[in-house]
CSV table of C-alpha atoms and ligand atoms in Angstrom, one decimal:
chain,number,residue,atom,x,y,z
A,89,UNK,CA,-47.7,33.3,-22.2
A,90,UNK,CA,-47.1,29.3,-23.5
A,91,UNK,CA,-43.5,30.7,-23.5
A,92,UNK,CA,-43.6,31.8,-19.4
A,93,UNK,CA,-45.1,28.4,-18.3
A,94,UNK,CA,-42.9,26.2,-20.1
A,95,UNK,CA,-40.2,28.8,-18.9
A,96,UNK,CA,-41.8,29.0,-14.9
A,97,UNK,CA,-42.2,24.7,-16.2
A,98,UNK,CA,-37.9,24.8,-17.3
A,99,UNK,CA,-37.2,26.7,-13.9
A,100,UNK,CA,-39.4,24.2,-11.0
A,101,UNK,CA,-37.2,21.9,-13.1
A,102,UNK,CA,-33.7,23.1,-13.5
A,103,UNK,CA,-34.2,24.1,-9.2
A,104,UNK,CA,-35.4,20.5,-9.0
A,105,UNK,CA,-31.8,18.7,-10.1
A,106,UNK,CA,-29.8,20.8,-8.2
A,107,UNK,CA,-32.1,20.3,-5.1
A,108,UNK,CA,-31.6,16.1,-5.8
A,109,UNK,CA,-27.7,16.7,-6.6
A,110,UNK,CA,-27.0,18.7,-3.6
A,111,UNK,CA,-29.5,16.1,-2.1
A,112,UNK,CA,-27.5,13.5,-2.7
A,113,UNK,CA,-23.8,15.4,-2.3
A,114,UNK,CA,-25.4,16.4,1.0
A,115,UNK,CA,-26.5,12.7,1.5
A,116,UNK,CA,-23.7,10.5,1.1
A,117,UNK,CA,-21.9,8.2,1.8
A,118,UNK,CA,-25.8,6.5,2.2
A,119,UNK,CA,-24.9,2.7,2.3
A,120,UNK,CA,-21.8,0.5,2.9
A,121,UNK,CA,-18.7,1.1,1.5
A,122,UNK,CA,-16.0,-1.3,0.3
A,123,UNK,CA,-11.8,-0.8,0.1
A,124,UNK,CA,-10.6,-3.3,-1.6
A,125,UNK,CA,-7.5,-4.3,0.1
A,126,UNK,CA,-5.6,-6.2,-3.3
A,127,UNK,CA,-3.3,-7.9,-1.2
A,128,UNK,CA,-4.7,-11.2,1.8
A,129,UNK,CA,-5.9,-10.6,5.4
A,130,UNK,CA,-3.6,-10.2,7.9
A,131,UNK,CA,-0.3,-8.9,6.2
A,132,UNK,CA,0.8,-5.2,6.4
A,133,UNK,CA,-1.5,-3.6,3.7
A,134,UNK,CA,-4.1,-5.4,4.9
A,135,UNK,CA,-3.7,-4.1,9.0
A,136,UNK,CA,-3.6,-0.7,7.0
A,137,UNK,CA,-6.3,-0.7,5.7
A,138,UNK,CA,-8.3,-1.3,8.7
A,139,UNK,CA,-7.1,0.8,10.8
A,140,UNK,CA,-8.0,2.9,8.5
A,141,UNK,CA,-11.6,2.0,7.4
A,142,UNK,CA,-12.5,2.4,10.7
A,143,UNK,CA,-11.8,4.8,11.8
A,144,UNK,CA,-12.9,6.7,8.2
A,145,UNK,CA,-16.4,4.7,8.8
A,146,UNK,CA,-16.9,7.0,12.2
A,147,UNK,CA,-16.5,10.4,10.3
A,148,UNK,CA,-18.5,9.8,6.9
A,149,UNK,CA,-21.7,7.8,9.3
A,150,UNK,CA,-21.5,4.7,7.5
A,151,UNK,CA,-19.5,1.3,7.5
A,152,UNK,CA,-16.4,0.6,5.2
A,153,UNK,CA,-15.9,-3.1,5.0
A,154,UNK,CA,-12.3,-4.7,3.8
A,155,UNK,CA,-12.2,-7.8,0.9
A,156,UNK,CA,-9.4,-9.0,0.2
A,157,UNK,CA,-8.6,-9.4,-2.6
A,158,UNK,CA,-5.0,-11.3,-3.4
A,159,UNK,CA,-3.1,-11.9,-6.6
A,160,UNK,CA,-0.3,-10.9,-9.5
A,161,UNK,CA,1.7,-8.2,-6.4
A,162,UNK,CA,-1.4,-6.7,-5.7
A,163,UNK,CA,-2.4,-5.8,-9.5
A,164,UNK,CA,-5.6,-7.9,-9.1
A,165,UNK,CA,-7.1,-5.9,-6.6
A,166,UNK,CA,-6.8,-2.8,-8.7
A,167,UNK,CA,-8.3,-3.4,-11.3
A,168,UNK,CA,-11.3,-5.4,-9.3
A,169,UNK,CA,-11.6,-1.6,-8.8
A,170,UNK,CA,-10.9,0.5,-11.7
A,171,UNK,CA,-13.6,-1.8,-13.1
A,172,UNK,CA,-16.1,-1.6,-10.0
A,173,UNK,CA,-18.6,1.3,-10.4
A,174,UNK,CA,-17.7,4.8,-10.3
A,175,UNK,CA,-20.7,5.3,-7.5
A,176,UNK,CA,-18.5,6.4,-4.2
A,177,UNK,CA,-19.3,2.6,-2.9
A,178,UNK,CA,-16.3,1.1,-4.1
A,179,UNK,CA,-12.5,1.9,-2.6
A,180,UNK,CA,-9.0,0.4,-3.1
A,181,UNK,CA,-5.8,1.4,-0.6
A,182,UNK,CA,-3.0,-0.3,-2.3
A,183,UNK,CA,0.7,0.9,-2.3
A,184,UNK,CA,3.5,2.0,-4.2
A,185,UNK,CA,2.9,-0.7,-6.0
A,186,UNK,CA,0.4,0.9,-7.5
A,187,UNK,CA,3.5,3.1,-9.6
A,188,UNK,CA,5.6,-0.1,-9.4
A,189,UNK,CA,3.6,-2.8,-11.3
A,190,UNK,CA,2.4,0.0,-13.7
A,191,UNK,CA,5.6,-0.8,-15.1
A,192,UNK,CA,6.7,-4.3,-14.1
A,193,UNK,CA,3.5,-5.0,-15.7
A,194,UNK,CA,3.6,-4.7,-19.7
A,195,UNK,CA,0.1,-6.2,-20.5
A,196,UNK,CA,-2.0,-4.4,-16.7
A,197,UNK,CA,-5.7,-5.0,-17.6
A,198,UNK,CA,-6.0,-0.7,-16.3
A,199,UNK,CA,-4.2,2.0,-17.4
A,200,UNK,CA,-2.5,3.2,-14.2
A,201,UNK,CA,-2.8,7.3,-14.8
A,202,UNK,CA,-5.8,7.2,-16.4
A,203,UNK,CA,-8.5,4.8,-14.6
A,204,UNK,CA,-9.1,5.8,-10.9
A,205,UNK,CA,-9.5,9.0,-9.3
A,206,UNK,CA,-7.0,10.4,-6.6
A,207,UNK,CA,-8.2,10.1,-2.4
A,208,UNK,CA,-5.5,10.6,-0.6
A,209,UNK,CA,-2.0,9.6,1.4
A,210,UNK,CA,-1.9,7.3,4.2
A,211,UNK,CA,1.3,6.8,6.0
A,212,UNK,CA,4.4,5.6,4.5
A,213,UNK,CA,6.1,2.5,6.0
A,214,UNK,CA,9.3,1.5,6.3
A,215,UNK,CA,10.8,-1.4,5.5
A,216,UNK,CA,12.3,-4.4,7.0
A,217,UNK,CA,15.1,-7.2,6.5
A,218,UNK,CA,14.2,-9.9,8.8
A,219,UNK,CA,14.6,-14.5,8.9
A,220,UNK,CA,13.3,-17.0,10.9
A,221,UNK,CA,14.8,-16.8,14.3
A,222,UNK,CA,17.2,-19.9,14.4
A,223,UNK,CA,18.5,-18.4,10.8
A,224,UNK,CA,22.7,-18.6,11.7
A,225,UNK,CA,23.4,-14.6,11.1
A,226,UNK,CA,23.1,-12.4,13.2
A,227,UNK,CA,23.9,-9.1,11.7
A,228,UNK,CA,23.2,-7.7,8.0
A,229,UNK,CA,26.9,-7.8,7.3
A,230,UNK,CA,27.5,-11.4,8.5
A,231,UNK,CA,24.0,-12.1,6.9
A,232,UNK,CA,25.0,-11.3,2.9
A,233,UNK,CA,28.6,-14.3,3.7
A,234,UNK,CA,25.6,-15.7,4.8
A,235,UNK,CA,23.6,-15.0,1.5
A,236,UNK,CA,26.8,-15.4,-0.4
A,237,UNK,CA,28.0,-18.2,0.2
A,238,UNK,CA,25.3,-20.5,0.4
A,239,UNK,CA,24.1,-19.0,-3.2
A,240,UNK,CA,20.8,-20.3,-4.8
A,241,UNK,CA,20.1,-22.0,-1.6
A,242,UNK,CA,19.0,-19.5,0.4
A,243,UNK,CA,14.7,-18.7,-0.2
A,244,UNK,CA,13.2,-15.4,0.3
A,245,UNK,CA,9.6,-14.8,1.0
A,246,UNK,CA,7.6,-11.8,-1.2
A,247,UNK,CA,3.5,-11.2,-2.5
A,248,UNK,CA,4.1,-11.5,-5.5
A,249,UNK,CA,5.3,-9.5,-8.4
A,250,UNK,CA,5.3,-5.5,-7.7
A,251,UNK,CA,4.7,-5.6,-3.6
A,252,UNK,CA,6.5,-4.3,-1.5
A,253,UNK,CA,8.3,-6.9,-0.1
A,254,UNK,CA,9.0,-8.2,-3.7
A,255,UNK,CA,10.4,-4.6,-4.5
A,256,UNK,CA,13.3,-4.7,-2.1
A,257,UNK,CA,13.7,-8.3,-2.1
A,258,UNK,CA,14.7,-7.1,-6.1
A,259,UNK,CA,16.6,-4.0,-4.1
A,260,UNK,CA,18.7,-6.3,-0.9
A,261,UNK,CA,19.5,-8.8,-3.9
A,262,UNK,CA,21.4,-6.5,-6.5
A,263,UNK,CA,22.1,-4.3,-4.0
A,264,UNK,CA,24.6,-7.7,-2.1
A,265,UNK,CA,25.1,-8.6,-5.9
A,266,UNK,CA,23.4,-11.7,-5.3
A,267,UNK,CA,20.5,-13.7,-6.2
A,268,UNK,CA,18.2,-16.0,-3.5
A,269,UNK,CA,15.5,-17.9,-4.3
A,270,UNK,CA,12.5,-15.6,-4.5
A,271,UNK,CA,9.0,-17.5,-3.3
A,272,UNK,CA,6.6,-15.8,-4.7
A,273,UNK,CA,1.9,-15.8,-1.0
A,274,UNK,CA,-0.6,-13.5,-2.5
A,275,UNK,CA,0.6,-11.8,0.7
A,276,UNK,CA,3.3,-11.2,3.4
A,277,UNK,CA,0.8,-12.2,5.9
A,278,UNK,CA,1.0,-15.6,4.9
A,279,UNK,CA,4.1,-15.2,4.6
A,280,UNK,CA,5.3,-14.7,7.5
A,281,UNK,CA,3.6,-17.8,9.3
A,282,UNK,CA,6.6,-19.8,6.9
A,283,UNK,CA,9.0,-17.9,8.1
A,284,UNK,CA,7.2,-18.4,11.4
A,285,UNK,CA,7.7,-21.6,11.1
A,286,UNK,CA,11.0,-21.7,9.9
A,287,UNK,CA,10.0,-22.6,5.8
A,288,UNK,CA,11.5,-19.8,4.4
A,289,UNK,CA,14.4,-18.3,5.9
A,290,UNK,CA,14.3,-14.6,5.6
A,291,UNK,CA,12.1,-11.7,3.5
A,292,UNK,CA,11.7,-7.6,3.1
A,293,UNK,CA,8.9,-6.7,5.2
A,294,UNK,CA,6.7,-3.4,6.2
A,295,UNK,CA,7.3,-2.4,9.9
A,296,UNK,CA,2.9,-3.0,10.1
A,297,UNK,CA,3.9,-7.1,9.9
A,298,UNK,CA,7.0,-8.3,11.1
A,299,UNK,CA,7.3,-5.7,14.0
A,300,UNK,CA,5.0,-7.7,16.6
A,301,UNK,CA,7.0,-10.4,16.3
A,302,UNK,CA,10.9,-9.3,15.9
A,303,UNK,CA,9.9,-7.8,19.9
A,304,UNK,CA,8.2,-10.8,20.7
A,305,UNK,CA,12.1,-12.9,20.0
A,306,UNK,CA,9.8,-15.2,17.0
A,307,UNK,CA,11.4,-13.3,14.1
A,308,UNK,CA,15.6,-12.0,13.5
A,309,UNK,CA,15.8,-8.9,12.3
A,310,UNK,CA,18.9,-7.3,10.9
A,311,UNK,CA,17.7,-3.8,9.4
A,312,UNK,CA,15.6,-1.2,8.6
A,313,UNK,CA,15.5,0.2,5.7
A,314,UNK,CA,14.7,3.6,7.0
A,315,UNK,CA,17.2,7.1,7.9
A,316,UNK,CA,17.2,6.6,11.1
A,317,UNK,CA,16.1,3.4,13.5
A,318,UNK,CA,13.1,3.3,14.3
A,319,UNK,CA,11.6,4.4,18.2
A,320,UNK,CA,9.4,1.3,18.4
A,321,UNK,CA,12.8,-1.0,17.1
A,322,UNK,CA,15.4,1.2,18.9
A,323,UNK,CA,18.0,-1.7,18.5
A,324,UNK,CA,17.7,-3.0,15.1
A,325,UNK,CA,20.4,-0.6,12.9
A,326,UNK,CA,19.6,0.3,9.8
A,327,UNK,CA,20.7,-0.3,6.6
A,328,UNK,CA,22.4,2.5,6.0
A,329,UNK,CA,24.7,1.5,9.3
A,330,UNK,CA,25.4,-1.9,8.1
A,331,UNK,CA,26.9,-0.7,4.9
A,332,UNK,CA,24.6,-0.8,2.8
A,333,UNK,CA,23.5,3.2,2.6
A,334,UNK,CA,21.9,3.4,-0.7
A,335,UNK,CA,18.8,0.5,0.5
A,336,UNK,CA,16.7,3.5,2.2
A,337,UNK,CA,12.5,2.5,0.5
A,338,UNK,CA,9.7,3.5,2.7
A,339,UNK,CA,5.9,2.3,0.7
A,340,UNK,CA,4.0,4.8,0.8
A,341,UNK,CA,0.0,3.9,0.8
A,342,UNK,CA,-2.7,5.5,-0.9
A,343,UNK,CA,-6.5,6.1,-0.8
A,344,UNK,CA,-8.0,5.2,-4.8
A,345,UNK,CA,-11.7,5.2,-6.0
A,346,UNK,CA,-12.7,3.4,-9.7
A,347,UNK,CA,-12.4,6.7,-12.6
A,348,UNK,CA,-16.3,8.6,-12.5
A,349,UNK,CA,-16.6,9.0,-9.1
A,350,UNK,CA,-18.4,11.5,-8.6
A,351,UNK,CA,-16.1,14.7,-7.3
A,352,UNK,CA,-18.0,15.7,-3.9
A,353,UNK,CA,-18.1,12.4,-2.9
A,354,UNK,CA,-14.1,11.9,-2.9
A,355,UNK,CA,-14.3,14.4,-1.6
A,356,UNK,CA,-16.1,13.6,0.8
A,357,UNK,CA,-13.7,10.5,0.9
A,358,UNK,CA,-10.9,12.9,1.8
A,359,UNK,CA,-12.4,14.8,4.7
A,360,UNK,CA,-12.2,11.2,6.8
A,361,UNK,CA,-9.0,10.3,6.2
A,362,UNK,CA,-8.0,13.4,6.8
A,363,UNK,CA,-9.8,13.3,9.7
A,364,UNK,CA,-9.0,9.5,10.2
A,365,UNK,CA,-5.5,9.8,9.9
A,366,UNK,CA,-5.8,12.3,13.3
A,367,UNK,CA,-6.8,10.2,15.1
A,368,UNK,CA,-5.7,9.4,18.1
A,369,UNK,CA,-6.3,5.3,18.0
A,370,UNK,CA,-4.4,5.8,14.1
A,371,UNK,CA,-1.6,7.3,15.4
A,372,UNK,CA,-1.2,5.1,18.5
A,373,UNK,CA,-1.6,1.3,16.4
A,374,UNK,CA,0.8,3.6,13.5
A,375,UNK,CA,3.5,4.0,16.2
A,376,UNK,CA,3.4,0.2,18.0
A,377,UNK,CA,4.2,-0.4,14.4
A,378,UNK,CA,6.8,1.6,12.9
A,379,UNK,CA,5.0,4.5,11.2
A,380,UNK,CA,3.7,7.8,10.8
A,381,UNK,CA,0.2,9.4,9.3
A,382,UNK,CA,0.1,11.3,6.1
A,383,UNK,CA,0.2,14.8,7.2
A,384,UNK,CA,-3.1,16.4,6.0
A,385,UNK,CA,-2.2,18.3,3.3
A,386,UNK,CA,-0.9,14.5,2.0
A,387,UNK,CA,-3.8,13.1,2.6
A,388,UNK,CA,-5.6,15.3,-0.6
A,389,UNK,CA,-6.0,14.3,-4.7
A,390,UNK,CA,-3.7,16.4,-5.6
A,391,UNK,CA,-1.1,14.6,-3.5
A,392,UNK,CA,-1.9,11.3,-4.1
A,393,UNK,CA,-2.0,12.2,-7.8
A,394,UNK,CA,1.4,13.6,-7.9
A,395,UNK,CA,2.6,11.3,-5.4
A,396,UNK,CA,1.9,8.1,-8.8
A,397,UNK,CA,3.0,10.2,-11.6
A,398,UNK,CA,6.8,11.5,-9.3
A,399,UNK,CA,7.3,7.2,-8.7
A,400,UNK,CA,5.5,5.8,-11.8
A,401,UNK,CA,8.5,7.8,-13.4
A,402,UNK,CA,11.0,7.3,-10.9
A,403,UNK,CA,10.7,3.3,-11.1
A,404,UNK,CA,10.7,3.0,-14.6
A,405,UNK,CA,14.1,3.5,-15.5
A,406,UNK,CA,15.3,1.5,-12.7
A,407,UNK,CA,12.8,-1.8,-13.8
A,408,UNK,CA,13.6,-1.6,-17.2
A,409,UNK,CA,17.2,-1.9,-16.5
A,410,UNK,CA,17.3,-4.9,-15.0
A,411,UNK,CA,15.0,-6.3,-17.7
A,412,UNK,CA,12.3,-8.5,-15.5
A,413,UNK,CA,9.0,-8.0,-16.1
A,414,UNK,CA,6.2,-9.6,-14.4
A,415,UNK,CA,4.5,-10.7,-18.5
B,646,MLT,C1,4.2,-6.0,0.5
B,646,MLT,O1,4.8,-7.1,0.0
B,646,MLT,O2,3.2,-5.2,-1.2
B,646,MLT,C2,3.3,-6.1,0.7
B,646,MLT,O3,4.0,-6.4,2.5
B,646,MLT,C3,1.6,-7.5,0.6
B,646,MLT,C4,1.1,-7.4,1.9
B,646,MLT,O4,0.0,-6.4,2.6
B,646,MLT,O5,0.2,-8.4,2.3
């Protein structure tokens, strides 16, 4: 009789724990979620994050608040999330810098491929080569001639080693085989302020941060790094049209959670991301900013994992052959 009672007790206990687990799965999220953006407020990464977070919040029924943790080309913010509680209430929205920093930073505070769970891809944003509006050259060829004639005088802003603007600036310098004087910021939001004020000469920055200023005539645009011209910037030629066919780069963005975040939470976040990327407001705002949302099949953990692994493998030899590291 005793054995029977013991088994009865065990069954009840097992049933209770199953109900509690499934209840957690059904009630997640139960409170506000923090989305860390590893760059300053007002920049392109922040812009993408706030649009996506607002829409995801509606689907999740809980607010996602964006927290900007800038510095070291995005690695400080990524490290913050890597070390945060894996409870489903802290996520990271980061871009290609997640992949390049894995090689650029030899003493990174986290293991890029083992410190995160993957939620999904968000968007791939084209870059624009822009300048303060009173810079003399009127096209990319003229800018290249100007840079060569003013060696070591022309300044280029970026958001730190590992940032998309750093990568694009490096690609530009190697394409024209001429160095520029680099001016680092904690994000291209503050860098844009200095470009508008004429304190820095040029920048290679994402269309999500430059389109408004280009259309407003407050900065000069020389080229876009996409294969085709952007519908929102039809008068800005591609780098390929301007004589730099190999100069193509897209800044992909993904959402991550710290390793160990419950699978139910990751799946729920990925579903909310997929809904957000089909939100007409997100689609329209992305289009105004020169980009498009990732496809539903790319807003998945498997797609982001494959992208990150592939991009680390792609950029590792490029960075190692340049021999320039952050540490
Ligand atoms: C970058 O250069 O990586 C981004 O533009 C930084 C930012 O979002 O501010």
